[in-house]
């Protein structure tokens, strides 16, 4: 076969060998001639053939959620997760292939494995919707190596690396009640994500019986802007006495809500109590500082990568959370 | 050839075709048998052969600088840059392959191209040291498609996407003098990066003749910790009257310095003026807010990606900078 390639390319067999051993001592033009001839004959150099046989690319795929304007990289949740993924990948010699999908586009996860673009896959922002569930159940049936984070999908519980969202919001709501706030309301994340619901359930767990069915729920979408947009509705709850505190589903909504309520004349601690979720940089840096649920996204990402790289199996327990008490939740008397 | 593969794998030719056309209607076990037989015979399915001939992987490589503990992803400079790179990649249908290198390790950029892991490459944190220069000059001579950012390397000026670091620190120093501070000092980034020096040169450009050779320079390494560690030295300069203001090479050093000086009893605006560089989230959120040079790293990343993807050529001018005046630089009288 080497001989045929050499003949077709018009070079010596030694040159073909040099090209296939990735040697540098071959002119680019010659290299191209040899590769072209090899491809036309359906022949691949040994290293590629070996790689093909082994079916290893050395790449760990990371399927990114679609976020318009690529704001994704600057969100705390995402860059912490990527830090952990990157640490595990580096430790195990894998490169990270970031796969972007457009809204509604099917990136064909199975194909990525079959084409050997990736050896393992982490899905960030997976959702429990019919098309995604179907695709992932198929991957699972094929025995592909993958994991997703902070999302549960029916039948794929063994693929989900999760922090204990429910307990996180339980801790936040319990703390507000202990501070003396009497009617906390919940600011919810978008539907389609199991963590939006889990956080609401944790909030409810902490409510005394007389409030369980009575508390208000404001619907946001995890963005700061959505928190800001809810300020009018929140102010109305404060004014009418239907709420005197807010457990927000994440820090960004909490920060937006605080900014919006300030514009309307309401200050946290004085007029209402507020907690976030994520314990992001913003929680520490804002004025007043934000009480927030800390969940190690770094550790979540690291764990998901170790599972997708098949060096660790799924942990039995959810990853632990804690409450970091700062200023926004305290009741000034 | 298809026939030989079918014989070796003990399946029909139609099955071989189905495997090679990436059809889903083949059992995984059969697929593996066929692929193994094909690899042993040195045969690749058409799509791979085509890819091989075209020498396109669809991946844009991003060589990451080594940062211990993967803190990289949470730095403003980096995630803004990645946002821009990602936008351009998404727009042009490329996936991003993040390549991590360990300290001192040679990732063999040429090999990444030859193995068709990548079609283009962006180097973040490239340095003008002998080994890197040599490797990149070779890539350049081979006509590979690559770009690096905010670094100049002799002979590779046409590969460098840069913001105007020098002008940025000129603006910062000029502003401090206009505020009435009389003896600014400079807090420098690590050697080996051309932008560390460029920023110092810009600072010097703004100094009046009598200060040009007289001002102090503190040596940091762009980390917050290094700024914090310089606080003792900075306090001594303030105490002795050798400096009354600081132009820091980046925001993180400025923030560390401010925190350290506060511990020693010095407050910005009252006791000294301070500017940063990057206009990062921290600059806006800290107390007092930090005056800083804004340089669009998002745009820098986007530009570098467009060049590495060969959809745009290198701009003639450096990318523009601006000064965002906040509280830390103002002189209270």
XYZ file of C-alpha atoms in Angstrom:
666
model
C 0.000 0.000 0.000
C 2.843 2.345 0.878
C 4.323 1.507 -2.508
C 1.117 2.411 -4.350
C 0.922 5.725 -2.498
C 4.553 6.461 -3.384
C 3.922 5.670 -7.060
C 0.752 7.728 -7.236
C 2.428 10.700 -5.544
C 5.607 10.315 -7.559
C 7.870 10.133 -4.518
C 9.986 7.469 -2.835
C 8.593 5.037 -0.280
C 10.948 6.574 2.289
C 9.274 9.928 1.749
C 5.861 8.356 2.283
C 7.157 6.899 5.547
C 8.465 10.254 6.656
C 5.154 11.936 5.932
C 3.243 9.259 7.816
C 5.537 9.427 10.831
C 4.789 13.168 11.061
C 8.458 13.943 10.468
C 9.283 17.591 9.870
C 11.904 16.849 7.239
C 9.443 16.910 4.335
C 8.491 19.907 2.237
C 4.895 20.993 2.696
C 4.199 20.578 -1.021
C 5.503 17.006 -1.009
C 3.523 16.216 2.121
C 0.349 17.412 0.481
C 0.971 15.318 -2.623
C 1.477 12.219 -0.478
C -1.586 12.856 1.677
C -3.706 13.463 -1.391
C -2.550 10.231 -3.011
C -3.136 8.326 0.229
C -6.634 9.736 0.614
C -7.488 8.888 -2.986
C -6.363 5.320 -2.382
C -8.293 5.164 0.876
C -5.097 4.703 2.848
C -4.367 6.310 6.210
C -1.016 6.588 7.927
C -0.505 4.347 10.889
C -1.059 6.894 13.619
C -4.433 7.875 12.180
C -5.309 4.245 11.535
C -4.406 3.398 15.088
C -6.420 6.313 16.376
C -9.273 5.166 14.188
C -9.046 1.615 15.481
C -8.749 2.752 19.065
C -11.532 5.236 18.432
C -9.891 7.828 20.650
C -9.608 11.488 19.748
C -8.193 12.657 23.056
C -10.993 15.241 23.206
C -13.565 15.716 25.930
C -16.602 17.418 24.398
C -18.467 20.148 26.265
C -21.866 20.951 24.770
C -22.616 24.583 25.605
C -26.109 25.913 26.145
C -27.152 28.602 23.701
C -26.811 32.037 25.239
C -27.237 35.009 22.904
C -24.216 37.288 22.394
C -21.898 34.730 24.000
C -22.475 36.216 27.453
C -22.062 32.659 28.688
C -18.337 32.863 29.390
C -18.725 35.766 31.790
C -21.335 34.112 34.029
C -20.100 32.858 37.364
C -21.926 29.544 37.102
C -20.340 28.786 33.762
C -16.753 29.852 34.352
C -16.563 28.045 37.676
C -17.902 24.895 36.018
C -15.396 25.254 33.162
C -12.570 25.723 35.673
C -13.387 22.381 37.261
C -13.840 20.633 33.912
C -10.555 22.056 32.727
C -8.674 20.912 35.824
C -9.860 17.326 35.392
C -9.180 17.353 31.636
C -5.676 18.701 32.132
C -4.964 16.145 34.824
C -6.000 13.326 32.493
C -4.432 14.686 29.313
C -7.636 15.487 27.441
C -8.287 18.564 25.337
C -11.664 20.254 25.584
C -13.818 20.559 22.484
C -16.418 23.277 23.068
C -19.491 22.544 20.992
C -21.940 25.351 20.467
C -25.476 24.763 19.435
C -27.855 27.240 17.964
C -31.393 27.456 19.340
C -33.368 24.479 18.080
C -30.368 22.957 16.346
C -29.600 19.276 16.913
C -25.838 18.881 17.165
C -26.140 15.100 16.855
C -24.303 13.955 19.955
C -24.179 10.389 18.663
C -22.484 11.499 15.468
C -19.821 13.364 17.439
C -18.893 10.065 19.067
C -19.116 8.043 15.850
C -16.946 10.519 13.976
C -14.535 10.288 16.874
C -14.529 14.003 17.426
C -14.889 13.238 21.144
C -14.270 10.385 23.584
C -16.614 11.710 26.248
C -19.210 14.457 26.566
C -20.484 16.875 29.187
C -23.771 18.606 28.498
C -24.188 21.993 30.152
C -27.718 23.337 30.278
C -29.388 20.088 29.176
C -33.156 20.228 29.400
C -35.800 17.633 30.062
C -37.643 18.101 26.785
C -38.710 15.299 24.449
C -36.036 15.694 21.738
C -33.161 16.012 24.184
C -34.363 13.137 26.330
C -34.676 10.885 23.301
C -31.205 11.720 22.005
C -29.585 11.228 25.404
C -31.414 7.961 26.107
C -30.005 6.690 22.839
C -26.470 7.764 23.759
C -26.951 6.008 27.067
C -28.151 2.813 25.347
C -25.074 2.909 23.084
C -22.919 3.010 26.196
C -21.363 6.358 25.325
C -19.482 8.121 28.051
C -21.316 11.298 29.035
C -22.675 13.296 31.950
C -24.791 16.378 32.442
C -24.999 18.791 35.328
C -27.679 20.231 37.589
C -30.527 18.744 35.620
C -32.471 15.512 35.995
C -33.918 13.664 33.036
C -36.270 10.710 33.511
C -34.370 7.472 33.041
C -30.978 9.180 33.067
C -30.582 9.886 36.765
C -27.273 7.983 36.695
C -25.845 10.569 34.278
C -26.699 13.671 36.308
C -24.145 15.392 38.545
C -26.166 17.591 40.842
C -25.771 19.902 43.770
C -28.503 19.840 46.381
C -30.596 22.720 45.039
C -33.576 21.843 47.194
C -31.636 21.913 50.437
C -29.986 25.184 49.357
C -33.258 27.077 49.113
C -34.522 25.388 52.259
C -31.541 26.861 54.136
C -32.147 30.302 52.629
C -35.859 30.386 53.513
C -35.265 28.985 56.997
C -32.670 31.694 57.650
C -35.063 34.474 56.576
C -37.747 33.152 58.944
C -35.187 32.932 61.759
C -34.288 36.569 61.118
C -37.908 37.451 61.824
C -39.200 37.963 58.301
C -42.750 36.593 58.249
C -43.828 36.149 54.643
C -41.048 35.164 52.243
C -41.893 34.945 48.529
C -39.955 32.974 45.923
C -38.378 34.281 42.696
C -38.309 31.323 40.322
C -35.990 30.442 37.427
C -37.222 29.405 33.972
C -39.354 26.278 33.431
C -37.719 23.292 31.683
C -34.862 23.150 34.189
C -35.347 20.736 37.077
C -33.256 22.983 39.325
C -35.818 25.822 38.985
C -38.437 23.540 40.486
C -36.131 21.908 43.064
C -35.228 25.317 44.450
C -38.902 26.226 44.793
C -39.574 22.907 46.563
C -36.764 23.591 49.035
C -38.251 27.016 49.733
C -41.645 25.368 50.399
C -40.070 22.793 52.703
C -39.076 25.613 55.023
C -42.475 27.351 55.060
C -44.652 26.851 58.139
C -47.944 25.060 57.413
C -50.035 28.222 57.305
C -47.808 29.636 54.518
C -47.244 26.500 52.426
C -50.016 27.243 49.980
C -50.090 30.970 50.586
C -46.731 32.375 49.564
C -46.198 34.336 46.348
C -44.031 33.102 43.446
C -42.555 35.552 40.948
C -41.460 34.106 37.615
C -38.011 35.146 36.315
C -35.513 33.541 33.937
C -32.225 33.576 35.935
C -31.060 36.846 34.308
C -30.397 40.090 36.193
C -32.755 41.831 33.809
C -35.609 39.505 34.742
C -35.033 40.333 38.427
C -35.078 44.029 37.624
C -38.326 43.633 35.669
C -39.982 41.946 38.666
C -39.324 44.905 40.998
C -42.735 46.491 40.411
C -44.542 43.260 41.215
C -42.307 42.725 44.266
C -42.901 46.270 45.530
C -46.643 45.661 45.284
C -46.262 42.525 47.439
C -44.254 44.512 50.009
C -46.747 47.395 50.011
C -49.759 45.126 50.441
C -48.073 42.994 53.096
C -48.256 39.822 50.983
C -44.475 39.446 51.273
C -41.667 40.931 53.346
C -38.742 38.883 52.020
C -37.555 37.138 48.831
C -35.678 33.915 48.214
C -34.323 34.354 44.696
C -33.505 31.292 42.583
C -30.087 32.733 41.764
C -27.826 35.708 42.499
C -28.374 37.508 39.230
C -32.135 37.726 39.729
C -31.538 38.797 43.354
C -29.161 41.563 42.263
C -31.598 42.816 39.600
C -34.463 42.741 42.094
C -32.457 44.686 44.676
C -31.523 47.313 42.085
C -35.128 47.633 40.920
C -36.533 47.853 44.462
C -33.954 50.525 45.311
C -35.237 52.646 42.424
C -38.696 52.307 43.970
C -37.455 53.377 47.406
C -37.148 49.975 49.096
C -33.877 48.959 50.803
C -32.966 45.417 51.851
C -32.601 44.783 55.617
C -34.692 47.870 56.349
C -37.756 47.084 54.205
C -37.290 43.451 53.187
C -34.972 40.457 53.434
C -33.254 38.932 50.378
C -31.200 35.840 49.561
C -29.608 34.605 46.323
C -28.214 31.310 45.078
C -24.733 30.659 43.590
C -22.557 32.693 45.983
C -21.103 34.433 42.917
C -18.472 37.183 42.866
C -21.285 39.722 42.574
C -22.752 38.592 45.923
C -19.513 39.540 47.682
C -18.876 42.751 45.806
C -22.308 44.370 45.742
C -23.540 46.947 48.238
C -25.147 45.672 50.473
C -23.474 42.268 50.232
C -25.849 39.458 49.301
C -26.645 36.450 51.483
C -26.451 33.474 49.132
C -26.426 29.686 48.845
C -22.974 28.403 47.956
C -22.761 25.342 45.729
C -19.373 24.377 44.360
C -19.837 24.588 40.600
C -16.106 24.100 40.234
C -16.446 20.730 41.959
C -19.579 19.914 39.937
C -17.692 20.518 36.693
C -14.673 18.546 37.872
C -16.879 15.615 38.865
C -18.778 15.647 35.546
C -15.467 15.614 33.650
C -14.091 12.700 35.690
C -17.260 10.751 34.938
C -17.250 11.607 31.223
C -13.556 10.619 31.106
C -14.494 7.355 32.830
C -12.024 7.781 35.683
C -14.732 8.024 38.334
C -18.266 6.741 38.767
C -21.346 8.776 39.663
C -21.438 9.785 43.327
C -24.395 8.492 45.336
C -25.134 11.774 47.070
C -25.807 15.176 45.644
C -22.958 17.650 46.078
C -23.399 19.636 49.307
C -24.519 23.267 49.616
C -24.134 25.887 52.343
C -25.598 29.269 53.208
C -23.264 32.269 53.285
C -24.952 34.897 55.453
C -24.095 38.486 54.523
C -26.045 41.743 54.791
C -29.093 41.585 52.493
C -31.042 39.044 54.595
C -30.520 40.583 58.039
C -33.486 42.220 59.706
C -32.559 45.568 61.164
C -34.736 46.362 64.190
C -11.896 -2.458 -0.886
C -15.414 -2.401 0.524
C -15.624 -6.085 -0.396
C -12.436 -6.930 1.495
C -13.677 -5.085 4.557
C -17.003 -6.953 4.376
C -15.200 -10.299 4.094
C -12.808 -9.586 6.928
C -15.640 -8.398 9.194
C -17.932 -11.242 8.154
C -20.782 -8.947 7.122
C -22.431 -7.916 3.863
C -21.153 -5.078 1.708
C -24.422 -3.248 2.332
C -23.674 -3.294 6.050
C -20.220 -1.849 5.414
C -21.882 0.922 3.412
C -24.331 1.634 6.192
C -21.524 1.873 8.737
C -19.524 4.202 6.525
C -22.480 6.458 5.831
C -22.918 6.905 9.600
C -26.332 5.286 9.427
C -27.943 4.525 12.742
C -29.473 1.260 11.557
C -26.455 -0.840 12.514
C -25.862 -2.579 15.820
C -22.987 -1.130 17.781
C -21.222 -4.498 17.863
C -21.431 -4.859 14.077
C -20.219 -1.301 13.611
C -17.192 -2.012 15.728
C -16.361 -5.178 13.796
C -16.546 -3.283 10.507
C -14.469 -0.355 11.751
C -11.848 -2.717 13.157
C -11.587 -4.594 9.868
C -11.384 -1.335 7.939
C -8.649 0.022 10.185
C -6.668 -3.199 9.891
C -6.883 -2.961 6.118
C -5.916 0.704 6.221
C -9.265 1.710 4.781
C -11.262 4.750 5.860
C -14.876 5.490 5.130
C -15.540 8.213 2.615
C -16.396 10.994 5.004
C -13.180 10.546 6.934
C -11.218 10.157 3.719
C -12.750 13.329 2.390
C -12.014 15.136 5.618
C -8.511 13.818 5.423
C -8.076 15.023 1.848
C -9.619 18.377 2.600
C -7.560 18.529 5.756
C -10.367 20.245 7.646
C -11.411 19.337 11.151
C -13.883 22.150 11.648
C -12.050 23.041 14.868
C -10.517 26.347 15.818
C -7.768 25.691 18.376
C -7.289 27.975 21.365
C -3.967 27.452 23.139
C -4.480 28.440 26.772
C -1.756 29.881 28.946
C -0.877 27.788 31.955
C -2.544 29.163 35.080
C -2.344 26.994 38.211
C -5.629 25.671 39.615
C -7.504 26.582 36.452
C -8.268 30.068 37.799
C -8.020 31.171 34.192
C -11.706 30.826 33.361
C -12.776 33.219 36.091
C -10.511 36.100 35.045
C -12.193 38.979 33.288
C -9.516 39.266 30.608
C -9.910 35.631 29.687
C -13.655 35.199 29.709
C -14.229 38.358 27.710
C -11.685 37.165 25.147
C -13.349 33.731 25.013
C -16.753 35.361 24.541
C -15.495 37.153 21.430
C -13.714 34.065 20.089
C -16.842 32.014 20.655
C -19.078 34.494 18.864
C -16.883 34.433 15.760
C -16.528 30.640 15.845
C -20.265 30.144 16.167
C -20.935 32.559 13.340
C -18.592 30.619 11.066
C -19.578 27.124 12.168
C -16.343 26.186 13.918
C -16.026 24.314 17.201
C -13.431 25.472 19.716
C -10.709 23.061 20.791
C -9.198 24.312 24.049
C -5.604 23.155 24.293
C -3.972 23.299 27.668
C -0.279 23.237 28.129
C 1.640 22.484 31.248
C 4.497 24.763 32.291
C 7.473 24.132 30.042
C 5.568 21.649 27.890
C 5.727 22.011 24.121
C 2.284 21.229 22.706
C 3.685 21.057 19.173
C 1.467 23.542 17.379
C 2.684 22.298 14.000
C 1.640 18.751 14.856
C -1.867 19.905 15.806
C -2.256 21.238 12.280
C -0.642 18.216 10.621
C -2.827 15.808 12.570
C -5.781 17.904 11.500
C -6.930 18.444 15.028
C -7.367 22.128 14.116
C -7.801 24.320 11.050
C -6.700 27.519 12.759
C -5.126 28.512 16.059
C -5.310 31.363 18.552
C -2.556 31.574 21.145
C -3.524 33.256 24.398
C -0.661 34.315 26.626
C 2.053 33.733 24.005
C 5.444 34.981 25.140
C 8.427 36.374 23.279
C 10.866 33.722 24.439
C 13.250 31.781 22.202
C 11.368 28.452 22.033
C 7.965 29.994 21.408
C 9.310 32.430 18.840
C 11.018 29.617 16.949
C 7.928 27.410 16.902
C 5.664 30.245 15.780
C 8.052 31.458 13.083
C 7.974 27.943 11.694
C 4.154 27.840 11.727
C 4.200 31.173 9.933
C 6.621 29.876 7.303
C 4.360 26.847 6.740
C 1.513 29.248 6.038
C -0.604 27.970 8.936
C -3.551 30.060 9.935
C -2.979 31.488 13.420
C -3.033 34.655 15.510
C -2.051 35.655 19.005
C -3.283 38.482 21.172
C -1.788 41.364 23.130
C 1.773 40.254 22.583
C 4.354 41.184 19.979
C 6.985 38.750 18.773
C 9.827 39.876 16.519
C 9.096 38.920 12.939
C 5.467 38.024 13.685
C 3.931 41.469 14.021
C 1.412 40.507 11.297
C 0.030 37.764 13.580
C -0.567 39.933 16.653
C -3.990 41.367 17.479
C -3.337 44.118 19.989
C -5.106 46.800 21.925
C -3.248 50.047 22.430
C -1.760 49.290 25.849
C 0.674 52.165 25.664
C -1.980 54.768 25.026
C -4.122 53.259 27.797
C -1.540 53.877 30.509
C -0.729 57.260 29.018
C -4.388 58.249 29.526
C -4.378 56.919 33.089
C -1.200 58.760 34.110
C -2.270 61.967 32.386
C -5.586 61.867 34.260
C -3.848 61.445 37.648
C -1.628 64.468 36.940
C -4.665 66.505 35.874
C -6.326 65.583 39.163
C -3.408 67.240 40.947
C -1.422 64.170 41.994
C 2.251 65.111 41.626
C 4.312 61.927 41.707
C 2.648 58.887 40.176
C 4.454 55.541 40.410
C 3.888 52.516 38.162
C 2.919 48.977 39.191
C 4.295 46.708 36.481
C 3.147 43.311 35.184
C 5.476 40.333 34.730
C 8.440 40.435 32.329
C 8.211 38.345 29.138
C 4.948 39.993 28.076
C 5.296 42.937 25.698
C 2.151 44.507 27.169
C 3.831 44.843 30.604
C 6.493 47.023 29.011
C 4.108 48.874 26.676
C 1.976 49.926 29.618
C 5.050 51.239 31.457
C 6.106 53.156 28.323
C 2.660 54.765 28.090
C 2.933 55.805 31.728
C 6.343 57.382 31.013
C 4.986 59.211 27.962
C 2.676 61.139 30.280
C 5.337 62.072 32.848
C 6.715 65.631 32.756
C 10.434 65.828 31.940
C 11.533 66.225 35.540
C 9.815 62.945 36.503
C 10.679 60.824 33.445
C 13.718 59.198 35.074
C 12.600 59.751 38.646
C 9.366 57.841 39.171
C 9.174 54.597 41.104
C 8.263 51.240 39.523
C 6.892 48.395 41.647
C 7.144 44.903 40.171
C 4.010 42.734 40.319
C 2.757 39.780 38.258
C -0.818 40.814 37.296
C -2.361 38.891 40.237
C -4.344 40.485 43.052
C -2.008 38.814 45.513
C 1.010 40.503 43.976
C -0.696 43.897 44.402
C -1.451 43.079 48.017
C 2.175 42.070 48.610
C 3.382 45.423 47.240
C 1.357 47.456 49.764
C 4.255 47.783 52.247
C 6.567 49.100 49.564
C 3.842 51.421 48.273
C 3.101 52.755 51.767
C 6.794 53.546 52.193
C 6.730 55.557 48.946
C 3.662 57.476 50.170
C 5.181 58.089 53.596
C 8.475 59.372 52.179
C 6.773 61.504 49.515
C 8.375 59.558 46.645
C 4.910 58.807 45.258
C 1.337 60.028 45.808
C -0.450 57.981 43.137
C -0.242 54.627 41.351
C -0.937 53.569 37.782
C -1.380 49.810 38.061
C -0.739 47.597 35.028
C -4.086 45.872 35.564
C -7.185 45.925 37.774
C -6.320 42.890 39.856
C -3.024 44.390 41.030
C -4.808 47.706 41.682
C -7.473 45.982 43.776
C -4.857 44.064 45.791
C -2.842 47.232 46.332
C -5.908 49.150 47.505
C -6.823 46.371 49.946
C -3.255 46.223 51.295
C -2.943 49.994 51.664
C -6.284 50.090 53.488
C -4.910 47.630 56.050
C -2.011 50.068 56.542
C -4.359 53.024 57.033
C -4.168 54.607 53.578
C -7.372 55.382 51.619
C -7.528 56.206 47.907
C -8.692 59.715 46.958
C -7.772 60.969 50.431
C -4.162 59.731 50.627
C -3.351 58.673 47.068
C -4.744 58.314 43.557
C -5.111 54.939 41.836
C -5.942 53.637 38.367
C -6.230 50.103 36.954
C -6.311 48.577 33.484
C -8.969 46.217 32.018
C -12.161 47.898 33.246
C -13.157 44.548 34.732
C -16.342 43.744 36.671
C -14.356 44.196 39.889
C -13.572 47.823 38.991
C -17.286 48.617 38.927
C -18.257 46.611 41.977
C -15.500 47.446 44.450
C -15.708 50.149 47.090
C -14.483 52.757 46.150
C -15.019 52.111 42.444
C -11.813 51.897 40.435
C -10.843 54.241 37.610
C -9.595 51.960 34.842
C -8.517 51.733 31.220
C -11.114 49.960 29.110
C -9.903 47.798 26.244
C -12.387 45.567 24.500
C -11.034 42.081 25.066
C -14.253 40.717 23.605
C -13.465 42.505 20.340
C -9.810 41.428 20.538
C -10.872 37.787 20.815
C -13.426 38.106 18.041
C -10.841 39.708 15.746
C -8.229 37.034 16.504
C -10.769 34.303 15.716
C -11.790 35.905 12.414
C -8.118 36.064 11.432
C -7.389 32.479 12.502
C -10.489 31.373 10.574
C -9.199 33.316 7.568
C -12.334 35.386 7.124
C -10.600 38.672 7.902
C -7.085 40.074 7.593
C -5.049 41.746 10.319
C -6.213 45.305 11.074
C -3.657 48.050 10.482
C -4.337 49.890 13.727
C -4.265 48.668 17.278
C -7.687 48.293 18.873
C -8.666 51.500 20.694
C -8.721 52.063 24.473
C -10.509 54.537 26.726
C -10.304 55.719 30.323
C -13.295 55.130 32.586
C -13.021 57.629 35.427
C -14.550 56.457 38.713
C -13.700 57.205 42.334
C -10.229 55.809 43.135
C -8.305 58.379 41.082
C -10.102 61.540 42.209
C -8.243 63.929 44.490
C -10.393 65.067 47.373
C -9.375 68.526 48.540
